[in-house]
Amino acid sequence: MAVQAAHAGGGIADHIHPEPQGFIRRYVFSIDHKIIGIQYMITGFVFFILSGLLAETIRVQLMNHAGGFVSNDTYNEVYTVHGSAMVWLVIIPIVTGGFGNFVMPLQIGARDVAFPWLNMLSFWMFPVAGLLLFSSFLVGAPVAGWTEYPPISLEGGVGTSMWCAAIFLIGVSSTLTGINFIVTIMQMRAPGMTFTRMPLFVWAQLATAPLSMVATTALAAALAALFIERQFGVPFYDPTKGGSPVLWQHMFWFYSHPAVYIMVLPVFGIVSEILPTFSRKPIFGYKMIAFSSMAIALVGFMVWAHHMFTSGLAPYLQLPFMILTYVVAVPTGVKIFSWLATLWGGKIHLTTAMLFALGFLALFTLGGITGIFLAAIPYDLHIHGTYFVVGHFHYVLVGGSLTGIFAGIYYWFPKMSGRMMNETLGKWNFALFFIGFNGTFLPMHWLGILGMPRWVPQYDPQFEFWNRFASVSSFVMTFGILLFFVNVIWSLRNGKKAGANPWGARTLEWQLPSPPHYYNFKHIPNVYGLPYDFSLPLPYKGLDEELTDSPAPVPAGSH
Amino acid sequence: MAENRQAVGFGRGFWIATAVLTVVAAGSVYFWYTLPISNALPEAILTARQIDDLFRFMAAVGSALYVFIFGYIVYFAIAFRAKKGDDPNAIGVQVHDNVRLEVLWTILPALFVVLLSIISVKIWYEITLQPANGLVVEAIGHKWYYTFRYPQVHGEITDEMHVPLGVPVTLNVTSSDVIHSFWVPAMRLKTDMVPGMVTTIRFTPVRPGRYQIICTQFCGTQHAEMNKQVFVIEDRPAYDAWFHSWQAKNANASDAVATASTGTVALAGGDAKAGQATFQAKCSACHAIGPYSQRLVGPGLKDVLHDPSHPSLVDGDAATPANVAKILQQGYKGDMGQMPSAQMNAIGDKDIANLVAYLNSLK
Amino acid sequence: MPHGAVADPDEGQVDQLYAETRQLRLQGFLLFLVSDVVLFSSFIFAYLYLRNTLPAWPPPGINRLDVGFAAFNSVVLFGSGVTMHYALESWKHGKFARYANFLIATIVLGAAFLAGQGYEYTNLYMREHVSWSGSGAFGASFFTLTGMHGFHVFVGVCYLTVLLLQSCAGVYTKEKYFGLTAGTLYWHFVDVIWVVLFSIFYLI
Ligand code: HEA
Ligand code: HEA
Ligand code: CUA
Ligand SMILES: [Cu+2]
């Protein structure tokens, strides 16, 4: 394909603002996508620790069939905030706002996202929403689970309304980020970077952004209605006043099913970067991986009622949802098999990042397969609302999204900080996490099948053994995760200097200094080909000056 | 590139690994197909067996597939790892894609999806299309207990569920407050109990015993304690005796008023005071004690029995206590919406009598 | 797509810079409108869903909404769409006075629509006793959706006023008037939403 020649003309790409001075403008109210990305991650991990500790509260309570660690109401608050925070304050912000912001503009050869100020605004909604959600503990947190089904969510104090407001806020943030990313990817790619030359992480963000935009807005409507009903008694969901509780379920799942793909598509992108780099091989089936992300995003809008098979929907409505849900397995399978084929014949370097990526493959696939069990209506009528579901979604969320996030951090940490992470600690981190994880969540599948429902602070004594097993395993996992934080903190100060490209990776961000300059690129490069051909020279032109120490040019007369 | 390709190929190691994985996969299929699920969890109704078979099928295919995927991940990671002495710049085989393979791994899962769809639709039909001609039971969820009614027996609400062996059961469920659910693990069957809505499931018990009913929808502080038992009774005479004792108890009631289809509600002895309490609890969300025109969801009920300008009820019948009782019993869906049935409001015959007495006392 | 490197933008480049920024903003703004459409669609879905659970609509005790007045009010709103169109066209052709007149007409018509809606609400509440929280799904969906739309009109009126002041202050030129484009798009969007709301509340 003919490559566009660089032609003289100062596009916005070269419209460089000088780097702001002063701590506040630089690190707090920064408009630099790299700083914002890191802000998202740090904030996200703070909330991760908090909601992880809530998860451990759950596990301690369930050590004993009679419970006894916390009261029933506290238990209900705990898992509700745990689930809500993990989804909305941890995974979604980290994979979109965090990785998306830091990595995506670098990979497409842009100096920033399309609307940097909007980006800053989106970020600042996030900690505010988080504070709002967690401070609801002070006035009585919501109890009805992260799904907050009415009518029970119409009861209770102001905590549930705070929940509504918090999720609404984070939803607006997510929508704005989605818009920002779509425009950035559509408009600001470096010359020569056609759609078929975009790194797969960028493809993943491009598939995710419309989900954030459209699905989240639908959730905003549902939340607004719930808030209005709770505060002003306007009947949407209360059946005794002419509303319908099932309406909420439709609106909630119309968002929340796509949301599970918001949580996992960017991670697919992360893995698609890590596997070729450490296999020293082009990604296998580039086009199919890119295309299947789009297919998943699209079909993802048409399966929401698989969460409602027991809600009394008309039978003829249920079957199409079941079959479409099965259909999602096909594009997802294409990805899994392509990643496997990427490993085949590679020169595999088992770094920690790679181990986590392989861990992702193994764990996510299992979670996906149990998803098929849930999609089968006859079987879902048995296991809906049980620990089987809890097992399924922790495999895809923790085994999938979270493991992928760890992989991504181990991979891009050198780019963000300029230092390497400790590999020995990293491997311990991985091993303990992997073993603890399976020990925690695998038994939940048979617990569910044999009759243990979700949302219970006490349970039948026959399930005590496997619950204790799960709890003890979860302590192992917690210790593994603790090593991760130790590693990050230790490496920030003592890690080896990374240099520009410690992994020998080929996407654009690795051709820049670590950490990259404020302007990212002194000159916007031209792109000639896919970033995954290890046998060819780098497909970029105009990068020669990037790694020299001369400062980036500041255009005269720029404001 | 060419020499690279030769260097790896599908060598001996690959085939050995594949053979090992095939054996493990076959073992896992065997495992699922011989797993005695019913030892751990009895199969109490006709369709439970098929549902377990569906599980066996998915588990067998899923685990076989998983064995291969996990196995290849591990095998590739080991077989193709960069070794100590290797050139640090060595690269892997530079293949980009392989159309044949890609088509294969799109088509095969797609075929499996078709097959699974056919199987699950078939089983789904069998679950849904159970015979409707047997015993009718109404189950109502409350915070945090279940109550049951037997419309064919009439009478008060019980807090136990008894069904005879081998007789098809039609179960109508609803809730009086928030969403609950009705799950009998031994029956592999569950449905939500949604307030304001009646959901029907059907099943035929085939194994006598006592099974747990569990609430799986979060419903408040004591959600975990919300469970009950269902008795599948083999001894038909014993069941009939139980059934008839209910009937007898209600037949004793005097001053029975005929209602259109469901039989009789005893109105005498209704306690207006108790009726007022019930009204506050169950009816005031939709009805004001005010003139007919003071509408919340349904009409105001102050003079429902004594308003000369409204001689008939919403359903067209004359405004008499018996006809009000009928509306309370059966519910009525008119222009204003749905007046819930006694089942949906979770009130028993005694409550109806009290309510009618209360409404009658308003002037 | 952005282009190669030059350190020192001259006049022509500044124009190109504007063109590209405009392209970004336009796309961003359109996407914002799309998400707003989704917001309305979700509420419309809720309305249709709730309506479908009832046998009669409007529920007995509530009269059918008065199409006559609402139709008149709609014409006012659509009229403002037309004047907005001409306002932008006039600007493009450099006819500032004509532009200002049309824009003022748009603002006045928009405000008139809001006044009409206020009148309708008052009427419903005082005479027909239909209220937001006390009339079941009917009041909930009607007041929420039309209220949301009214709020959009209100924001639009404010925005157009700001645009008017800005253009008087010389913020926009004949070539660079992205704010006006955005304002026009927004105003047409508000019109289109009204077409849908009018049909589903007053006609069917
Ligand atoms: C991505 C999302 C995500 C993640 C990562 C997790 C992580 C975990 N989850 Fe959770 N979970 C959900 C999403 C998630 N969960 C959702 C959506 C629900 C449903 C809620 C509902 O029903 O409403 C749920 C519900 C849920 C339940 C069911 C509750 C019930 O139904 O009664 C359980 C039970 O065991 C559980 C356990 C765990 C455990 C043990 C972890 C562990 O993996 C957590 C491990 C992490 C930590 C323990 C933090 C570790 C860090 C430290 C301790 C280090 C400290 C360091 C410093 C101070 C520097 N989760
Ligand atoms: C990252 C998040 C994530 C992801 C990716 C998924 C992916 C999938 N989920 Fe999951 N799901 C959740 C998060 C997620 N889910 C959460 C949080 C809940 C619970 C919410 C709550 O109630 O609190 C849930 C609940 C849930 C339910 C409702 C259960 C119930 O409440 O009764 C169902 C039912 O259909 C379901 C199905 C699926 C399916 C079919 C997929 C598919 O996308 C999976 C596809 C992947 C594969 C199948 C594996 C790889 C494919 C191959 C190797 C190809 C060959 C395979 C075959 C042909 C089978 N999920
Ligand atoms: Cu009833 Cu949970
Ligand atoms: Cu889903």
PDB file of N, CA and C in Angstrom, chain A residues 388-429:
ATOM      1  N   PHE A 388     -22.433 -20.802  41.488  1.00  0.00           N
ATOM      2  CA  PHE A 388     -21.891 -21.090  40.166  1.00  0.00           C
ATOM      3  C   PHE A 388     -21.692 -19.786  39.401  1.00  0.00           C
ATOM      4  N   VAL A 389     -22.676 -18.897  39.499  1.00  0.00           N
ATOM      5  CA  VAL A 389     -22.560 -17.604  38.817  1.00  0.00           C
ATOM      6  C   VAL A 389     -21.372 -16.833  39.385  1.00  0.00           C
ATOM      7  N   VAL A 390     -21.244 -16.859  40.721  1.00  0.00           N
ATOM      8  CA  VAL A 390     -20.120 -16.155  41.342  1.00  0.00           C
ATOM      9  C   VAL A 390     -18.804 -16.727  40.820  1.00  0.00           C
ATOM     10  N   GLY A 391     -18.751 -18.049  40.703  1.00  0.00           N
ATOM     11  CA  GLY A 391     -17.543 -18.671  40.149  1.00  0.00           C
ATOM     12  C   GLY A 391     -17.289 -18.206  38.730  1.00  0.00           C
ATOM     13  N   HIS A 392     -18.320 -18.257  37.910  1.00  0.00           N
ATOM     14  CA  HIS A 392     -18.171 -17.824  36.505  1.00  0.00           C
ATOM     15  C   HIS A 392     -17.596 -16.427  36.419  1.00  0.00           C
ATOM     16  N   PHE A 393     -18.234 -15.493  37.107  1.00  0.00           N
ATOM     17  CA  PHE A 393     -17.804 -14.131  36.813  1.00  0.00           C
ATOM     18  C   PHE A 393     -16.493 -13.762  37.483  1.00  0.00           C
ATOM     19  N   HIS A 394     -16.113 -14.480  38.547  1.00  0.00           N
ATOM     20  CA  HIS A 394     -14.768 -14.176  39.032  1.00  0.00           C
ATOM     21  C   HIS A 394     -13.718 -14.762  38.096  1.00  0.00           C
ATOM     22  N   TYR A 395     -14.032 -15.852  37.438  1.00  0.00           N
ATOM     23  CA  TYR A 395     -13.060 -16.347  36.450  1.00  0.00           C
ATOM     24  C   TYR A 395     -12.861 -15.356  35.316  1.00  0.00           C
ATOM     25  N   VAL A 396     -13.956 -14.777  34.811  1.00  0.00           N
ATOM     26  CA  VAL A 396     -13.761 -13.820  33.720  1.00  0.00           C
ATOM     27  C   VAL A 396     -13.282 -12.463  34.223  1.00  0.00           C
ATOM     28  N   LEU A 397     -13.691 -12.075  35.422  1.00  0.00           N
ATOM     29  CA  LEU A 397     -13.313 -10.740  35.896  1.00  0.00           C
ATOM     30  C   LEU A 397     -11.950 -10.728  36.578  1.00  0.00           C
ATOM     31  N   VAL A 398     -11.738 -11.658  37.493  1.00  0.00           N
ATOM     32  CA  VAL A 398     -10.455 -11.683  38.184  1.00  0.00           C
ATOM     33  C   VAL A 398      -9.446 -12.448  37.324  1.00  0.00           C
ATOM     34  N   GLY A 399      -9.835 -13.666  36.919  1.00  0.00           N
ATOM     35  CA  GLY A 399      -8.943 -14.456  36.067  1.00  0.00           C
ATOM     36  C   GLY A 399      -8.727 -13.792  34.720  1.00  0.00           C
ATOM     37  N   GLY A 400      -9.748 -13.121  34.215  1.00  0.00           N
ATOM     38  CA  GLY A 400      -9.617 -12.442  32.935  1.00  0.00           C
ATOM     39  C   GLY A 400      -9.117 -11.024  33.108  1.00  0.00           C
ATOM     40  N   SER A 401     -10.036 -10.121  33.468  1.00  0.00           N
ATOM     41  CA  SER A 401      -9.665  -8.701  33.489  1.00  0.00           C
ATOM     42  C   SER A 401      -8.506  -8.396  34.431  1.00  0.00           C
ATOM     43  N   LEU A 402      -8.601  -8.847  35.668  1.00  0.00           N
ATOM     44  CA  LEU A 402      -7.584  -8.437  36.647  1.00  0.00           C
ATOM     45  C   LEU A 402      -6.221  -9.024  36.286  1.00  0.00           C
ATOM     46  N   THR A 403      -6.203 -10.305  35.898  1.00  0.00           N
ATOM     47  CA  THR A 403      -4.948 -10.913  35.497  1.00  0.00           C
ATOM     48  C   THR A 403      -4.351 -10.153  34.320  1.00  0.00           C
ATOM     49  N   GLY A 404      -5.222  -9.770  33.365  1.00  0.00           N
ATOM     50  CA  GLY A 404      -4.749  -8.995  32.222  1.00  0.00           C
ATOM     51  C   GLY A 404      -4.210  -7.637  32.649  1.00  0.00           C
ATOM     52  N   ILE A 405      -4.837  -7.045  33.666  1.00  0.00           N
ATOM     53  CA  ILE A 405      -4.341  -5.758  34.159  1.00  0.00           C
ATOM     54  C   ILE A 405      -2.944  -5.929  34.751  1.00  0.00           C
ATOM     55  N   PHE A 406      -2.761  -7.000  35.533  1.00  0.00           N
ATOM     56  CA  PHE A 406      -1.419  -7.237  36.074  1.00  0.00           C
ATOM     57  C   PHE A 406      -0.425  -7.414  34.935  1.00  0.00           C
ATOM     58  N   ALA A 407      -0.810  -8.200  33.925  1.00  0.00           N
ATOM     59  CA  ALA A 407       0.076  -8.395  32.779  1.00  0.00           C
ATOM     60  C   ALA A 407       0.449  -7.039  32.189  1.00  0.00           C
ATOM     61  N   GLY A 408      -0.568  -6.193  32.004  1.00  0.00           N
ATOM     62  CA  GLY A 408      -0.328  -4.891  31.399  1.00  0.00           C
ATOM     63  C   GLY A 408       0.587  -4.018  32.238  1.00  0.00           C
ATOM     64  N   ILE A 409       0.416  -4.080  33.562  1.00  0.00           N
ATOM     65  CA  ILE A 409       1.281  -3.258  34.416  1.00  0.00           C
ATOM     66  C   ILE A 409       2.729  -3.752  34.323  1.00  0.00           C
ATOM     67  N   TYR A 410       2.901  -5.088  34.414  1.00  0.00           N
ATOM     68  CA  TYR A 410       4.266  -5.593  34.313  1.00  0.00           C
ATOM     69  C   TYR A 410       4.886  -5.228  32.969  1.00  0.00           C
ATOM     70  N   TYR A 411       4.044  -5.138  31.949  1.00  0.00           N
ATOM     71  CA  TYR A 411       4.548  -4.851  30.610  1.00  0.00           C
ATOM     72  C   TYR A 411       4.886  -3.370  30.452  1.00  0.00           C
ATOM     73  N   TRP A 412       3.977  -2.486  30.846  1.00  0.00           N
ATOM     74  CA  TRP A 412       4.167  -1.061  30.558  1.00  0.00           C
ATOM     75  C   TRP A 412       4.779  -0.277  31.712  1.00  0.00           C
ATOM     76  N   PHE A 413       4.950  -0.947  32.874  1.00  0.00           N
ATOM     77  CA  PHE A 413       5.562  -0.232  33.992  1.00  0.00           C
ATOM     78  C   PHE A 413       6.876   0.442  33.589  1.00  0.00           C
ATOM     79  N   PRO A 414       7.773  -0.244  32.873  1.00  0.00           N
ATOM     80  CA  PRO A 414       9.024   0.413  32.475  1.00  0.00           C
ATOM     81  C   PRO A 414       8.774   1.663  31.648  1.00  0.00           C
ATOM     82  N   LYS A 415       7.744   1.631  30.812  1.00  0.00           N
ATOM     83  CA  LYS A 415       7.457   2.809  29.999  1.00  0.00           C
ATOM     84  C   LYS A 415       6.915   3.941  30.869  1.00  0.00           C
ATOM     85  N   MET A 416       6.125   3.585  31.857  1.00  0.00           N
ATOM     86  CA  MET A 416       5.525   4.630  32.674  1.00  0.00           C
ATOM     87  C   MET A 416       6.533   5.240  33.632  1.00  0.00           C
ATOM     88  N   SER A 417       7.393   4.390  34.193  1.00  0.00           N
ATOM     89  CA  SER A 417       8.228   4.874  35.286  1.00  0.00           C
ATOM     90  C   SER A 417       9.684   5.001  34.885  1.00  0.00           C
ATOM     91  N   GLY A 418      10.083   4.360  33.796  1.00  0.00           N
ATOM     92  CA  GLY A 418      11.498   4.349  33.446  1.00  0.00           C
ATOM     93  C   GLY A 418      12.296   3.272  34.162  1.00  0.00           C
ATOM     94  N   ARG A 419      11.620   2.466  34.975  1.00  0.00           N
ATOM     95  CA  ARG A 419      12.338   1.407  35.688  1.00  0.00           C
ATOM     96  C   ARG A 419      11.682   0.049  35.472  1.00  0.00           C
ATOM     97  N   MET A 420      12.510  -0.988  35.586  1.00  0.00           N
ATOM     98  CA  MET A 420      11.986  -2.342  35.444  1.00  0.00           C
ATOM     99  C   MET A 420      11.367  -2.792  36.761  1.00  0.00           C
ATOM    100  N   MET A 421      10.423  -3.706  36.677  1.00  0.00           N
ATOM    101  CA  MET A 421       9.931  -4.318  37.904  1.00  0.00           C
ATOM    102  C   MET A 421      10.764  -5.547  38.210  1.00  0.00           C
ATOM    103  N   ASN A 422      10.706  -5.943  39.472  1.00  0.00           N
ATOM    104  CA  ASN A 422      11.518  -7.076  39.906  1.00  0.00           C
ATOM    105  C   ASN A 422      10.899  -8.387  39.431  1.00  0.00           C
ATOM    106  N   GLU A 423      11.687  -9.160  38.669  1.00  0.00           N
ATOM    107  CA  GLU A 423      11.131 -10.371  38.080  1.00  0.00           C
ATOM    108  C   GLU A 423      10.932 -11.482  39.106  1.00  0.00           C
ATOM    109  N   THR A 424      11.829 -11.576  40.071  1.00  0.00           N
ATOM    110  CA  THR A 424      11.680 -12.650  41.061  1.00  0.00           C
ATOM    111  C   THR A 424      10.407 -12.452  41.870  1.00  0.00           C
ATOM    112  N   LEU A 425      10.262 -11.225  42.390  1.00  0.00           N
ATOM    113  CA  LEU A 425       9.032 -10.938  43.115  1.00  0.00           C
ATOM    114  C   LEU A 425       7.834 -11.157  42.204  1.00  0.00           C
ATOM    115  N   GLY A 426       7.994 -10.764  40.953  1.00  0.00           N
ATOM    116  CA  GLY A 426       6.909 -10.902  39.983  1.00  0.00           C
ATOM    117  C   GLY A 426       6.475 -12.342  39.841  1.00  0.00           C
ATOM    118  N   LYS A 427       7.448 -13.242  39.783  1.00  0.00           N
ATOM    119  CA  LYS A 427       7.065 -14.642  39.591  1.00  0.00           C
ATOM    120  C   LYS A 427       6.374 -15.204  40.830  1.00  0.00           C
ATOM    121  N   TRP A 428       6.829 -14.787  42.001  1.00  0.00           N
ATOM    122  CA  TRP A 428       6.109 -15.199  43.218  1.00  0.00           C
ATOM    123  C   TRP A 428       4.703 -14.633  43.215  1.00  0.00           C
ATOM    124  N   ASN A 429       4.632 -13.378  42.835  1.00  0.00           N
ATOM    125  CA  ASN A 429       3.336 -12.723  42.717  1.00  0.00           C
ATOM    126  C   ASN A 429       2.416 -13.575  41.827  1.00  0.00           C
TER     127      ASN A 429
END
